[in-house]
Amino acid sequence: MINALGLLEVRGLATAIEAADAMLKSANVRLLRQWRTDPGMISLVVEGDLAACRAALDAGAAAALRLGEVVSRCEIGRPDPDTETLVDAMLRPPETAAAPAAGLDEAAVLARIAAEPGGMSLVDLQTVFPFVGLNRGWLQAQCRAGTLQRRRGRYFRAGGKP
């Protein structure tokens, strides 16, 4: 059960980081999640008791105004269970598609990456394999499995030289 929620929407990444830092330092709250709502707009959600959420929002809004712009802010004390359900659904991280799309020849993709001494970016790979649904989630899963390595935005075969 959530005691109180504080929501702060700001414009700009540096502004969001500064606001989140101020919010967490000023009151006994927990940052539930941050996410980008529009290009350049970031929402921060904190949870704690009502007074702590208010203090955190005041501090976060003041810090955000020094660097950028506060788009909106909201405190919700003792949210209704339906509101909690809505917030929980919004705060759940987006699911990434780690499974390869139908038609993706994994061996061909891995061989092509191995053939490039300078590695390949996702855009390079999508140019070579345009219609197979190659996605970042699959590449990240390959990195976690140890098949690929990622350096400076480029993918290499594990053990390959940059």
PDB file of C-alpha atoms in Angstrom:
ATOM      1  CA  MET A   1       0.000   0.000   0.000  1.00  0.00           C
ATOM      2  CA  ILE A   2       1.353   3.375  -1.023  1.00  0.00           C
ATOM      3  CA  ASN A   3       1.092   6.056   1.647  1.00  0.00           C
ATOM      4  CA  ALA A   4       1.543   9.034  -0.700  1.00  0.00           C
ATOM      5  CA  LEU A   5       2.836   9.720  -4.193  1.00  0.00           C
ATOM      6  CA  GLY A   6       4.689  12.718  -5.533  1.00  0.00           C
ATOM      7  CA  LEU A   7       4.909  13.275  -9.284  1.00  0.00           C
ATOM      8  CA  LEU A   8       7.178  15.873 -10.874  1.00  0.00           C
ATOM      9  CA  GLU A   9       7.473  16.417 -14.609  1.00  0.00           C
ATOM     10  CA  VAL A  10      10.408  18.481 -15.872  1.00  0.00           C
ATOM     11  CA  ARG A  11      11.988  19.397 -19.172  1.00  0.00           C
ATOM     12  CA  GLY A  12      15.546  18.153 -19.772  1.00  0.00           C
ATOM     13  CA  LEU A  13      17.736  15.307 -18.544  1.00  0.00           C
ATOM     14  CA  ALA A  14      20.083  17.449 -16.446  1.00  0.00           C
ATOM     15  CA  THR A  15      17.072  19.139 -14.883  1.00  0.00           C
ATOM     16  CA  ALA A  16      15.540  15.748 -14.043  1.00  0.00           C
ATOM     17  CA  ILE A  17      18.747  14.468 -12.464  1.00  0.00           C
ATOM     18  CA  GLU A  18      19.140  17.625 -10.383  1.00  0.00           C
ATOM     19  CA  ALA A  19      15.477  17.503  -9.321  1.00  0.00           C
ATOM     20  CA  ALA A  20      15.655  13.803  -8.386  1.00  0.00           C
ATOM     21  CA  ASP A  21      18.824  14.386  -6.372  1.00  0.00           C
ATOM     22  CA  ALA A  22      17.228  17.289  -4.498  1.00  0.00           C
ATOM     23  CA  MET A  23      14.038  15.303  -3.855  1.00  0.00           C
ATOM     24  CA  LEU A  24      15.863  12.298  -2.451  1.00  0.00           C
ATOM     25  CA  LYS A  25      18.207  14.365  -0.287  1.00  0.00           C
ATOM     26  CA  SER A  26      15.519  16.623   1.155  1.00  0.00           C
ATOM     27  CA  ALA A  27      13.012  14.091   2.475  1.00  0.00           C
ATOM     28  CA  ASN A  28      12.538  10.452   3.367  1.00  0.00           C
ATOM     29  CA  VAL A  29      11.111   9.367   0.006  1.00  0.00           C
ATOM     30  CA  ARG A  30      11.902   6.610  -2.448  1.00  0.00           C
ATOM     31  CA  LEU A  31      12.201   7.166  -6.193  1.00  0.00           C
ATOM     32  CA  LEU A  32       9.828   4.636  -7.733  1.00  0.00           C
ATOM     33  CA  ARG A  33      10.657   5.372 -11.344  1.00  0.00           C
ATOM     34  CA  GLN A  34      11.599   7.980 -13.866  1.00  0.00           C
ATOM     35  CA  TRP A  35      10.644   7.866 -17.506  1.00  0.00           C
ATOM     36  CA  ARG A  36      10.638  10.040 -20.600  1.00  0.00           C
ATOM     37  CA  THR A  37       7.101  11.055 -21.519  1.00  0.00           C
ATOM     38  CA  ASP A  38       7.881  13.249 -24.530  1.00  0.00           C
ATOM     39  CA  PRO A  39      11.168  14.140 -26.124  1.00  0.00           C
ATOM     40  CA  GLY A  40      12.830  16.306 -23.531  1.00  0.00           C
ATOM     41  CA  MET A  41      10.213  15.752 -20.813  1.00  0.00           C
ATOM     42  CA  ILE A  42      10.938  13.427 -17.908  1.00  0.00           C
ATOM     43  CA  SER A  43       8.561  12.366 -15.133  1.00  0.00           C
ATOM     44  CA  LEU A  44       9.799  11.474 -11.658  1.00  0.00           C
ATOM     45  CA  VAL A  45       7.644   9.520  -9.194  1.00  0.00           C
ATOM     46  CA  VAL A  46       8.484   9.337  -5.488  1.00  0.00           C
ATOM     47  CA  GLU A  47       6.741   7.528  -2.665  1.00  0.00           C
ATOM     48  CA  GLY A  48       6.697   8.247   1.074  1.00  0.00           C
ATOM     49  CA  ASP A  49       4.436   9.855   3.630  1.00  0.00           C
ATOM     50  CA  LEU A  50       2.462  12.928   2.536  1.00  0.00           C
ATOM     51  CA  ALA A  51       4.640  15.504   4.310  1.00  0.00           C
ATOM     52  CA  ALA A  52       7.813  13.930   2.914  1.00  0.00           C
ATOM     53  CA  CYS A  53       6.372  13.877  -0.618  1.00  0.00           C
ATOM     54  CA  ARG A  54       5.411  17.548  -0.334  1.00  0.00           C
ATOM     55  CA  ALA A  55       8.872  18.492   0.950  1.00  0.00           C
ATOM     56  CA  ALA A  56      10.514  16.443  -1.796  1.00  0.00           C
ATOM     57  CA  LEU A  57       8.364  18.038  -4.502  1.00  0.00           C
ATOM     58  CA  ASP A  58       9.142  21.523  -3.170  1.00  0.00           C
ATOM     59  CA  ALA A  59      12.878  20.798  -3.223  1.00  0.00           C
ATOM     60  CA  GLY A  60      12.733  19.092  -6.617  1.00  0.00           C
ATOM     61  CA  ALA A  61      10.691  21.888  -8.189  1.00  0.00           C
ATOM     62  CA  ALA A  62      13.062  24.543  -6.799  1.00  0.00           C
ATOM     63  CA  ALA A  63      16.094  22.672  -8.154  1.00  0.00           C
ATOM     64  CA  ALA A  64      14.415  22.134 -11.523  1.00  0.00           C
ATOM     65  CA  LEU A  65      13.525  25.815 -11.843  1.00  0.00           C
ATOM     66  CA  ARG A  66      17.190  26.749 -11.357  1.00  0.00           C
ATOM     67  CA  LEU A  67      18.217  24.661 -14.368  1.00  0.00           C
ATOM     68  CA  GLY A  68      15.199  24.314 -16.577  1.00  0.00           C
ATOM     69  CA  GLU A  69      11.440  24.100 -16.464  1.00  0.00           C
ATOM     70  CA  VAL A  70       8.868  22.394 -14.264  1.00  0.00           C
ATOM     71  CA  VAL A  71       6.019  21.175 -16.455  1.00  0.00           C
ATOM     72  CA  SER A  72       3.765  19.901 -13.665  1.00  0.00           C
ATOM     73  CA  ARG A  73       3.739  18.507 -10.147  1.00  0.00           C
ATOM     74  CA  CYS A  74       1.207  16.562  -8.128  1.00  0.00           C
ATOM     75  CA  GLU A  75       0.885  15.049  -4.655  1.00  0.00           C
ATOM     76  CA  ILE A  76      -1.562  12.253  -3.968  1.00  0.00           C
ATOM     77  CA  GLY A  77      -2.144  11.316  -0.354  1.00  0.00           C
ATOM     78  CA  ARG A  78      -3.464   7.821   0.409  1.00  0.00           C
ATOM     79  CA  PRO A  79      -4.213   6.932  -3.217  1.00  0.00           C
ATOM     80  CA  ASP A  80      -7.308   4.859  -3.905  1.00  0.00           C
ATOM     81  CA  PRO A  81      -6.557   1.181  -4.701  1.00  0.00           C
ATOM     82  CA  ASP A  82      -7.625   1.765  -8.315  1.00  0.00           C
ATOM     83  CA  THR A  83      -5.199   4.687  -8.544  1.00  0.00           C
ATOM     84  CA  GLU A  84      -2.462   2.450  -7.126  1.00  0.00           C
ATOM     85  CA  THR A  85      -3.225  -0.121  -9.824  1.00  0.00           C
ATOM     86  CA  LEU A  86      -3.001   2.566 -12.502  1.00  0.00           C
ATOM     87  CA  VAL A  87       0.295   3.884 -11.119  1.00  0.00           C
ATOM     88  CA  ASP A  88       1.734   0.368 -10.783  1.00  0.00           C
ATOM     89  CA  ALA A  89       0.912  -0.326 -14.440  1.00  0.00           C
ATOM     90  CA  MET A  90       2.527   2.939 -15.562  1.00  0.00           C
ATOM     91  CA  LEU A  91       5.618   2.337 -13.450  1.00  0.00           C
ATOM     92  CA  ARG A  92       6.235  -1.174 -14.712  1.00  0.00           C
ATOM     93  CA  PRO A  93       9.293  -1.066 -16.976  1.00  0.00           C
ATOM     94  CA  PRO A  94       8.547  -1.626 -20.648  1.00  0.00           C
ATOM     95  CA  GLU A  95       9.119  -5.150 -21.848  1.00  0.00           C
ATOM     96  CA  THR A  96      11.853  -5.474 -24.425  1.00  0.00           C
ATOM     97  CA  ALA A  97      11.627  -8.030 -27.160  1.00  0.00           C
ATOM     98  CA  ALA A  98      14.716 -10.150 -26.575  1.00  0.00           C
ATOM     99  CA  ALA A  99      13.560 -12.973 -28.804  1.00  0.00           C
ATOM    100  CA  PRO A 100      14.591 -12.799 -32.436  1.00  0.00           C
ATOM    101  CA  ALA A 101      11.895 -11.908 -34.909  1.00  0.00           C
ATOM    102  CA  ALA A 102      10.636 -14.479 -37.363  1.00  0.00           C
ATOM    103  CA  GLY A 103      12.985 -14.725 -40.300  1.00  0.00           C
ATOM    104  CA  LEU A 104      16.063 -13.536 -38.394  1.00  0.00           C
ATOM    105  CA  ASP A 105      19.050 -15.685 -39.303  1.00  0.00           C
ATOM    106  CA  GLU A 106      21.038 -15.345 -36.081  1.00  0.00           C
ATOM    107  CA  ALA A 107      24.099 -17.071 -37.528  1.00  0.00           C
ATOM    108  CA  ALA A 108      24.180 -14.665 -40.487  1.00  0.00           C
ATOM    109  CA  VAL A 109      23.924 -11.628 -38.203  1.00  0.00           C
ATOM    110  CA  LEU A 110      26.680 -12.907 -35.917  1.00  0.00           C
ATOM    111  CA  ALA A 111      28.889 -13.779 -38.914  1.00  0.00           C
ATOM    112  CA  ARG A 112      28.388 -10.299 -40.399  1.00  0.00           C
ATOM    113  CA  ILE A 113      29.334  -8.659 -37.094  1.00  0.00           C
ATOM    114  CA  ALA A 114      32.437 -10.871 -36.845  1.00  0.00           C
ATOM    115  CA  ALA A 115      33.449  -9.905 -40.410  1.00  0.00           C
ATOM    116  CA  GLU A 116      33.554  -6.196 -39.564  1.00  0.00           C
ATOM    117  CA  PRO A 117      36.809  -5.306 -37.763  1.00  0.00           C
ATOM    118  CA  GLY A 118      35.297  -2.041 -36.506  1.00  0.00           C
ATOM    119  CA  GLY A 119      32.091  -3.677 -35.309  1.00  0.00           C
ATOM    120  CA  MET A 120      28.603  -2.643 -36.391  1.00  0.00           C
ATOM    121  CA  SER A 121      26.006  -0.310 -34.940  1.00  0.00           C
ATOM    122  CA  LEU A 122      22.323  -1.205 -34.765  1.00  0.00           C
ATOM    123  CA  VAL A 123      21.666   1.126 -37.712  1.00  0.00           C
ATOM    124  CA  ASP A 124      24.396  -0.613 -39.750  1.00  0.00           C
ATOM    125  CA  LEU A 125      22.852  -3.995 -38.971  1.00  0.00           C
ATOM    126  CA  GLN A 126      19.347  -2.819 -39.847  1.00  0.00           C
ATOM    127  CA  THR A 127      20.688  -1.550 -43.179  1.00  0.00           C
ATOM    128  CA  VAL A 128      22.234  -4.931 -43.998  1.00  0.00           C
ATOM    129  CA  PHE A 129      19.249  -6.912 -42.643  1.00  0.00           C
ATOM    130  CA  PRO A 130      16.362  -4.503 -43.373  1.00  0.00           C
ATOM    131  CA  PHE A 131      13.297  -6.736 -43.219  1.00  0.00           C
ATOM    132  CA  VAL A 132      13.988  -9.213 -40.461  1.00  0.00           C
ATOM    133  CA  GLY A 133      12.978  -7.177 -37.424  1.00  0.00           C
ATOM    134  CA  LEU A 134      16.438  -6.979 -35.877  1.00  0.00           C
ATOM    135  CA  ASN A 135      16.077  -5.108 -32.588  1.00  0.00           C
ATOM    136  CA  ARG A 136      18.198  -3.751 -29.761  1.00  0.00           C
ATOM    137  CA  GLY A 137      16.617  -6.176 -27.272  1.00  0.00           C
ATOM    138  CA  TRP A 138      17.974  -9.169 -29.188  1.00  0.00           C
ATOM    139  CA  LEU A 139      21.445  -7.580 -29.406  1.00  0.00           C
ATOM    140  CA  GLN A 140      21.429  -6.818 -25.670  1.00  0.00           C
ATOM    141  CA  ALA A 141      20.428 -10.414 -24.938  1.00  0.00           C
ATOM    142  CA  GLN A 142      23.397 -11.564 -27.033  1.00  0.00           C
ATOM    143  CA  CYS A 143      25.664  -9.271 -24.983  1.00  0.00           C
ATOM    144  CA  ARG A 144      24.289 -10.699 -21.726  1.00  0.00           C
ATOM    145  CA  ALA A 145      24.848 -14.222 -23.047  1.00  0.00           C
ATOM    146  CA  GLY A 146      28.470 -13.379 -23.861  1.00  0.00           C
ATOM    147  CA  THR A 147      28.102 -13.858 -27.623  1.00  0.00           C
ATOM    148  CA  LEU A 148      28.569 -10.148 -28.408  1.00  0.00           C
ATOM    149  CA  GLN A 149      30.248  -7.186 -26.762  1.00  0.00           C
ATOM    150  CA  ARG A 150      29.144  -3.562 -27.058  1.00  0.00           C
ATOM    151  CA  ARG A 151      31.653  -0.732 -27.082  1.00  0.00           C
ATOM    152  CA  ARG A 152      30.962   2.886 -27.986  1.00  0.00           C
ATOM    153  CA  GLY A 153      27.612   2.019 -29.563  1.00  0.00           C
ATOM    154  CA  ARG A 154      29.017  -0.734 -31.775  1.00  0.00           C
ATOM    155  CA  TYR A 155      28.614  -4.491 -31.480  1.00  0.00           C
ATOM    156  CA  PHE A 156      31.560  -6.900 -31.762  1.00  0.00           C
ATOM    157  CA  ARG A 157      31.914 -10.666 -31.507  1.00  0.00           C
ATOM    158  CA  ALA A 158      32.960 -11.543 -27.965  1.00  0.00           C
ATOM    159  CA  GLY A 159      36.739 -11.456 -27.810  1.00  0.00           C
ATOM    160  CA  GLY A 160      36.942  -9.373 -31.007  1.00  0.00           C
ATOM    161  CA  LYS A 161      39.118  -6.277 -31.219  1.00  0.00           C
ATOM    162  CA  PRO A 162      37.547  -2.798 -31.394  1.00  0.00           C
TER     163      PRO A 162
END
